[in-house]
XYZ file of C-alpha atoms in Angstrom:
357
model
C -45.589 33.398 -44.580
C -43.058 34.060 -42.219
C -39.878 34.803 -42.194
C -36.549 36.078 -40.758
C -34.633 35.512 -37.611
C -31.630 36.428 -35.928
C -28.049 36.029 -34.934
C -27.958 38.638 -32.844
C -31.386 39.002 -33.677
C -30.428 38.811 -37.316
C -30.827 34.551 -38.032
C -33.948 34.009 -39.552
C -35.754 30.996 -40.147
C -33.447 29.231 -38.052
C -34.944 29.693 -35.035
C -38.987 30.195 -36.717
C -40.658 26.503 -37.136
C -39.683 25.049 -40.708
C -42.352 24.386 -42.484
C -41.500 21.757 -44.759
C -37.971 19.520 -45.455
C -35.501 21.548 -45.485
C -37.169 24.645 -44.370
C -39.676 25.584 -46.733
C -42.497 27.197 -44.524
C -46.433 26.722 -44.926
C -48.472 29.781 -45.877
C -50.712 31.078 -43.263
C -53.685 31.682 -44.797
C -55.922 30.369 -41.765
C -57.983 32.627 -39.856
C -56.647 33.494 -36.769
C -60.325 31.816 -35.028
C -61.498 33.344 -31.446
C -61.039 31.643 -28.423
C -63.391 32.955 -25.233
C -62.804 31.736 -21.688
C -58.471 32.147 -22.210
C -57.228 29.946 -19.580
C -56.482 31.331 -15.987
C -53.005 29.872 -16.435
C -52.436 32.281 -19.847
C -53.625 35.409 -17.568
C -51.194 34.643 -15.109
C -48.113 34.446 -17.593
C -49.132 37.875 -19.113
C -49.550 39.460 -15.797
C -46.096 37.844 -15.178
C -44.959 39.541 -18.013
C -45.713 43.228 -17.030
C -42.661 43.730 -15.068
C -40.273 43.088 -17.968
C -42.007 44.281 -20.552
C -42.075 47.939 -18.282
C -38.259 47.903 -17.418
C -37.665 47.016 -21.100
C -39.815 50.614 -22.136
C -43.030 49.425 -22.657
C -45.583 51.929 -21.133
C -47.811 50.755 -18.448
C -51.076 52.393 -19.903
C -50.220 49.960 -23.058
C -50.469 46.866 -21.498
C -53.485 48.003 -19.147
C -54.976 48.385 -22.483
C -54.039 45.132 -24.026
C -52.880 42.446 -21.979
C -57.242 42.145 -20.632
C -57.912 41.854 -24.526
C -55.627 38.798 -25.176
C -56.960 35.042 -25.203
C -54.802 31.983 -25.583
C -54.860 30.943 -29.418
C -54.725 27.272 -29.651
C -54.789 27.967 -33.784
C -51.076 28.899 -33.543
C -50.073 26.323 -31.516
C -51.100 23.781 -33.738
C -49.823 25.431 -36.678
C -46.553 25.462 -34.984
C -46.507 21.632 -34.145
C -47.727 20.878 -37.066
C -44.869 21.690 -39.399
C -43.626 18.789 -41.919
C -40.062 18.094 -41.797
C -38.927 18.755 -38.162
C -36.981 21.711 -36.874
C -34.128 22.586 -38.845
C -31.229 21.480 -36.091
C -32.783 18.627 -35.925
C -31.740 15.719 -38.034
C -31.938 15.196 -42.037
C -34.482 12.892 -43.052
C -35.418 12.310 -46.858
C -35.480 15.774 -48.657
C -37.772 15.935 -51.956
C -37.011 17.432 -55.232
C -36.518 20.813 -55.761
C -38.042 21.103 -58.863
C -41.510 20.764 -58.096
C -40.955 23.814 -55.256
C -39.409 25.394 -58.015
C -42.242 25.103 -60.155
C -44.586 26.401 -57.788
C -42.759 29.332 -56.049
C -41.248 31.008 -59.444
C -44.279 30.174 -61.894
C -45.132 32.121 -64.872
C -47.371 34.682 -63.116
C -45.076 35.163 -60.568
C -42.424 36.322 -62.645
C -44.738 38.244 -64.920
C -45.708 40.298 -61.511
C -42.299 40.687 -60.355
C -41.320 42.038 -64.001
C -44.092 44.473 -63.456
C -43.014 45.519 -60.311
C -39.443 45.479 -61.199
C -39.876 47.854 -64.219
C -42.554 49.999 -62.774
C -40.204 51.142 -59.620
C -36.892 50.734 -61.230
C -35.948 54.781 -60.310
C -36.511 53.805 -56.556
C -35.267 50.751 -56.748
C -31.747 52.101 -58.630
C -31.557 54.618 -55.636
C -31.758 51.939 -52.884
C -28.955 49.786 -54.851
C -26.970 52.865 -55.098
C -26.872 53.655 -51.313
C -27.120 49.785 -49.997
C -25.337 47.584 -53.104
C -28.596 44.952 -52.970
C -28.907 44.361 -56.302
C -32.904 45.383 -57.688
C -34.340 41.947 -58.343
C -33.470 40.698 -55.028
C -35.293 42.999 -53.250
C -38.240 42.343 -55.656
C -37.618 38.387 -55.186
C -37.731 38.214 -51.491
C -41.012 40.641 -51.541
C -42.661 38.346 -54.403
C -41.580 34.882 -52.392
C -42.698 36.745 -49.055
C -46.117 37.781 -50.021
C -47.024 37.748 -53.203
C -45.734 41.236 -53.844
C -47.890 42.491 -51.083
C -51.055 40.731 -51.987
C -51.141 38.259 -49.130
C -49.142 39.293 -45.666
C -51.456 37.382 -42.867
C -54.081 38.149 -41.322
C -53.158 36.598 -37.670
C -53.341 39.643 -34.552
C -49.778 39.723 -33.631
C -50.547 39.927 -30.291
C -52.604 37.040 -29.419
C -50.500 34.793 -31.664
C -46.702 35.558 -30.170
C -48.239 35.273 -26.670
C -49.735 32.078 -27.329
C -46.298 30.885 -28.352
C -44.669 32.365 -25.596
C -47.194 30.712 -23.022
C -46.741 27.454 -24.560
C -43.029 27.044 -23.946
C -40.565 25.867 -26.626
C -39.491 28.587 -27.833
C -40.384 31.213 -24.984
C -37.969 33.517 -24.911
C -37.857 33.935 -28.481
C -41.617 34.623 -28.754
C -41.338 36.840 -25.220
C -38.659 38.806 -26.960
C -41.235 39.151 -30.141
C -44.450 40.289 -27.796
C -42.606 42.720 -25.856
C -41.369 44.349 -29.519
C -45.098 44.283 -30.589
C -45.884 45.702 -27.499
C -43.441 48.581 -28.204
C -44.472 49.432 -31.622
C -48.455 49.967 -30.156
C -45.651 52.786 -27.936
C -44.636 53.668 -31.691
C -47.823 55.212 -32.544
C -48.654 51.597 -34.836
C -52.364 50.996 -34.643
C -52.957 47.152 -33.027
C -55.002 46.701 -36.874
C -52.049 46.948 -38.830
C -50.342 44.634 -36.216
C -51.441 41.339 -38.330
C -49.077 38.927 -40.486
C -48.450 35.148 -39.894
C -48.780 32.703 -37.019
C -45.615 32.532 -36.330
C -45.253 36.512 -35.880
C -43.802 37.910 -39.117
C -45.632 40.857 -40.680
C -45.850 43.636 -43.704
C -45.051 43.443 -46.981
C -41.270 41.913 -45.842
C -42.816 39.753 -43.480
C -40.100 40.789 -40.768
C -40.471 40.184 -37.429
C -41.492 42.899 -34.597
C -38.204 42.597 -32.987
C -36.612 42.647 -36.746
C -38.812 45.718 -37.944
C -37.089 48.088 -34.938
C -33.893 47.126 -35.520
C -33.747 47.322 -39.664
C -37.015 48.922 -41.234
C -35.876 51.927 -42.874
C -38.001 55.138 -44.861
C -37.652 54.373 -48.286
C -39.981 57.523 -49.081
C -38.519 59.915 -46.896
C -41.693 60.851 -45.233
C -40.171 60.169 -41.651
C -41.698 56.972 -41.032
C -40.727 53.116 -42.059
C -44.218 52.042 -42.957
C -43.760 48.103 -44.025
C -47.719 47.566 -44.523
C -48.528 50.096 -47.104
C -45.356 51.541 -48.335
C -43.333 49.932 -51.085
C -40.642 51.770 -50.805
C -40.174 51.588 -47.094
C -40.250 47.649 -47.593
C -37.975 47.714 -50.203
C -35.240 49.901 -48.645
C -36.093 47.692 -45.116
C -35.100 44.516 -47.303
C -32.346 46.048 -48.775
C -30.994 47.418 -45.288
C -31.632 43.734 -43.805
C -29.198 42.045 -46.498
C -26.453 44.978 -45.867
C -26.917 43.797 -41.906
C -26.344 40.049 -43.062
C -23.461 41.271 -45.189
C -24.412 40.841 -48.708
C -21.331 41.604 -50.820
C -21.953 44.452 -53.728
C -21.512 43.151 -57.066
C -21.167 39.620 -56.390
C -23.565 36.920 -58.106
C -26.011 34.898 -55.543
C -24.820 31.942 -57.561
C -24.082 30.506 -60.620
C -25.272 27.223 -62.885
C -22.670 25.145 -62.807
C -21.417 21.822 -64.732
C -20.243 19.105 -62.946
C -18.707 16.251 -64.810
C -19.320 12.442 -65.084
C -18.085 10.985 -62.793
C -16.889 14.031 -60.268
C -16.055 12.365 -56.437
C -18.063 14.251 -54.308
C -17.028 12.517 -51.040
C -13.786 15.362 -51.743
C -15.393 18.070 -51.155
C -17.870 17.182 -48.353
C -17.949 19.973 -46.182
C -15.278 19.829 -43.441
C -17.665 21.223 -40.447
C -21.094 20.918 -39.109
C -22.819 24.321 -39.102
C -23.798 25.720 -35.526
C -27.079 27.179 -37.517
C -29.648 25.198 -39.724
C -27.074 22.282 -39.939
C -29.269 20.328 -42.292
C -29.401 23.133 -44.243
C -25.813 23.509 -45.242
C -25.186 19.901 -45.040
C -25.930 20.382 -47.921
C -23.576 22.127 -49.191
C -19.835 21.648 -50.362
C -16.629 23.069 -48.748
C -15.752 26.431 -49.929
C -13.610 26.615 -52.682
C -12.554 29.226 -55.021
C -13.912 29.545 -58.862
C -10.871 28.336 -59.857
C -9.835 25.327 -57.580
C -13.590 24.590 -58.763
C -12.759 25.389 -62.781
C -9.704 22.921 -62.121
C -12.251 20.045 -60.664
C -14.090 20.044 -63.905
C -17.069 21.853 -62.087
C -17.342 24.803 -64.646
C -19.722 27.747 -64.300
C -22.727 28.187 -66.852
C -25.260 30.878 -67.644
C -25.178 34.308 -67.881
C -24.445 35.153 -64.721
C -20.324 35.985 -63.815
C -18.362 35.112 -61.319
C -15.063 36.185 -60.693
C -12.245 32.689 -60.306
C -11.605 34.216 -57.226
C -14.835 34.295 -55.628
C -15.284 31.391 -53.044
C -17.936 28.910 -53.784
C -19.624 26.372 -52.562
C -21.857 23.486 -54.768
C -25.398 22.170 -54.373
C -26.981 19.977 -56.536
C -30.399 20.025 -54.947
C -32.009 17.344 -57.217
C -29.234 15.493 -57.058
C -26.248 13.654 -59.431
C -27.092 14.446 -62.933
C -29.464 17.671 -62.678
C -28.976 21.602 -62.228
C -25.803 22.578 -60.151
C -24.868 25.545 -58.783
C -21.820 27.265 -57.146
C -23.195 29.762 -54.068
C -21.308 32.650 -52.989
C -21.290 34.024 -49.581
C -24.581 35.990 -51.083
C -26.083 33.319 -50.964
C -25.775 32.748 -47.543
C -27.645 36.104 -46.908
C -30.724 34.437 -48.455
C -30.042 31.748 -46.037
C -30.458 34.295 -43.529
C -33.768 35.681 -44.047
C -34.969 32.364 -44.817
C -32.486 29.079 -43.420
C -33.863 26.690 -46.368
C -32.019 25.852 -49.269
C -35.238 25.866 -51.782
C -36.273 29.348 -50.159
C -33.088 30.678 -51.382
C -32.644 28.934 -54.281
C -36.133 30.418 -55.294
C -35.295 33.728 -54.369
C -31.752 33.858 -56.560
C -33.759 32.289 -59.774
C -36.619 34.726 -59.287
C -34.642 37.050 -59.310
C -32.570 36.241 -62.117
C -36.262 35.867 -64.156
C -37.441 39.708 -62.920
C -34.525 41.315 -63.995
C -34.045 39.874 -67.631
């Protein structure tokens, strides 16, 4: 799985191929297959490359050492132009259910894991809260939607797949920017066999990307180092530190169940702009409101969760008229952030919700 990308190298999925309506992304569990004979063309890119990637840090005796080892990896490739639903600026076509995503991505053994986790490392996970204000379960959701909790991170070379994707074109200097990063953690002291995660480039237990894991993995275990890979509480502190970078707000809900009545006109409160990011995404979505304009609509919040009337707001009803509704805060938006698809966040509130109970 993949997952992050940036606004200032901080907008997630946005940018990564969606990988399925609205942005839910397939699971790269393909072997990353070997390719002899990489095309002359390839070569000449990488070579082309060297330059850069030297005036950008990366040492010269690194990429004597890889760039001869790389071969074009038409695996990725297809992977990439494969994905169902388009790319997510592109425009809406005919999003399913979320319920049956739902069903799948917070299932009973899923939540009995994340539990687990949840209760097993709840004296590092109270310290990371305390210094970063990400509540507990959402640093065990995004790790249990990410990878299974660690049992699953991708077993793609980093390497070969980001310069594939750079070679091939439509997204070059996104997937340039991602080598060169890869190439600078090999300067780290990383070992190219703990370089692996997804086709797309995201890797560890967080799945972040290279570029991602410089800028925001932290040491969760004070040992000096942000190990991702093996470390759980490097990856949870790095996931914490990411959703302080995308400005989660302390003490705020994600969301809430909401009521809406019979009836309610949704045309006013279709939302008054078209998002610059994931527009399909937050199409989606209402106008902001606050709790209270909402409360005075009819649209009243459920559940256990609370939300203060003067927290803004906005509604989804992602199976439509007549099913579950909620009212997002701006938290919520931070999901969006790792991951720009509504039933990727969605999944990671309600997950987290069911770990912490």
């Amino acid at each position: 799985m993949r997952i992050l990308f940036l606004a200032a190298a901080a907008i997630v999925t946005a940018m990564l191929p969606s990988s399925a309506i609205d942005g839910e992304r397939t699971a790269s569990a393909q072997s990353d297959s070997f390719q002899p004979n990489a095309d002359a063309g390839f070569q000449a890119f990488l070579y082309g490359l060297r330059p850069r990637a030297i005036a950008e840090g990366v040492r010269p005796a690194t990429l004597d050492a890889v760039l001869p080892t790389l071969t074009f990896n038409q695996r990725v490739i297809d992977l990439d132009r494969s994905q169902p639903g388009g790319p997510p600026t592109g425009p809406a076509a005919a999003v399913p259910n979320f319920a049956p995503y739902f069903a799948k991505h917070v299932d009973a053994d899923r939540i009995a894991r994340g539990r687990a986790k949840y209760q097993a490392l709840r004296p590092l996970l109270g310290r990371i809260e305390a210094q970063t204000g990400v509540p507990e379960s959402i640093m065990i959701a995004i790790w249990g939607n990410e990878t299974n909790y660690g049992s699953f991170t991708g077993d793609f070379d980093l390497l070969r797949s980001l310069a594939s994707l750079a070679y091939e074109g439509r997204r070059r200097e996104l997937f340039t920017e991602e080598f060169i990063a890869t190439l600078k953690l090999l300067d780290r002291g990383i070992p190219r066999e703990r370089l692996k995660g997804s086709w797309a480039g995201a890797t560890g237990y967080p799945q972040f990307l290279p570029s991602m894991y410089i800028r925001l993995g932290m040491d969760g275990d004070g040992d000096g180092k942000a190990d991702i890979w093996t470390s759980q509480a490097d990856a949870l502190a790095s996931i914490a530190n990411y959703f302080v970078n995308a400005g989660w707000k302390p003490n705020v809900p994600w969301g809430v169940t909401a009521s809406v009545p019979a009836g309610f006109n949704r045309d006013a409160v279709k939302p008054l702009i078209v998002s610059p990011r994931c527009p399909r995404v937050h199409a989606r979505h209402s106008r902001w409101l606050s709790v209270a304009e909402w409360r005075a609509l009819g649209v009243i919040p459920t559940g256990a969760a609370r939300i203060s009337d003067n927290e803004q707001a906005s509604l989804i009803e992602p199976d439509g008229p007549g099913a579950t509704a909620y009212l997002l805060t701006t938290n919520y938006r931070s999901i969006l952030d790792y991951n720009c698809s509504n039933f990727y966040a969605l999944s990671v509130g309600l997950l987290a919700n069911a770990v912490s109970r």
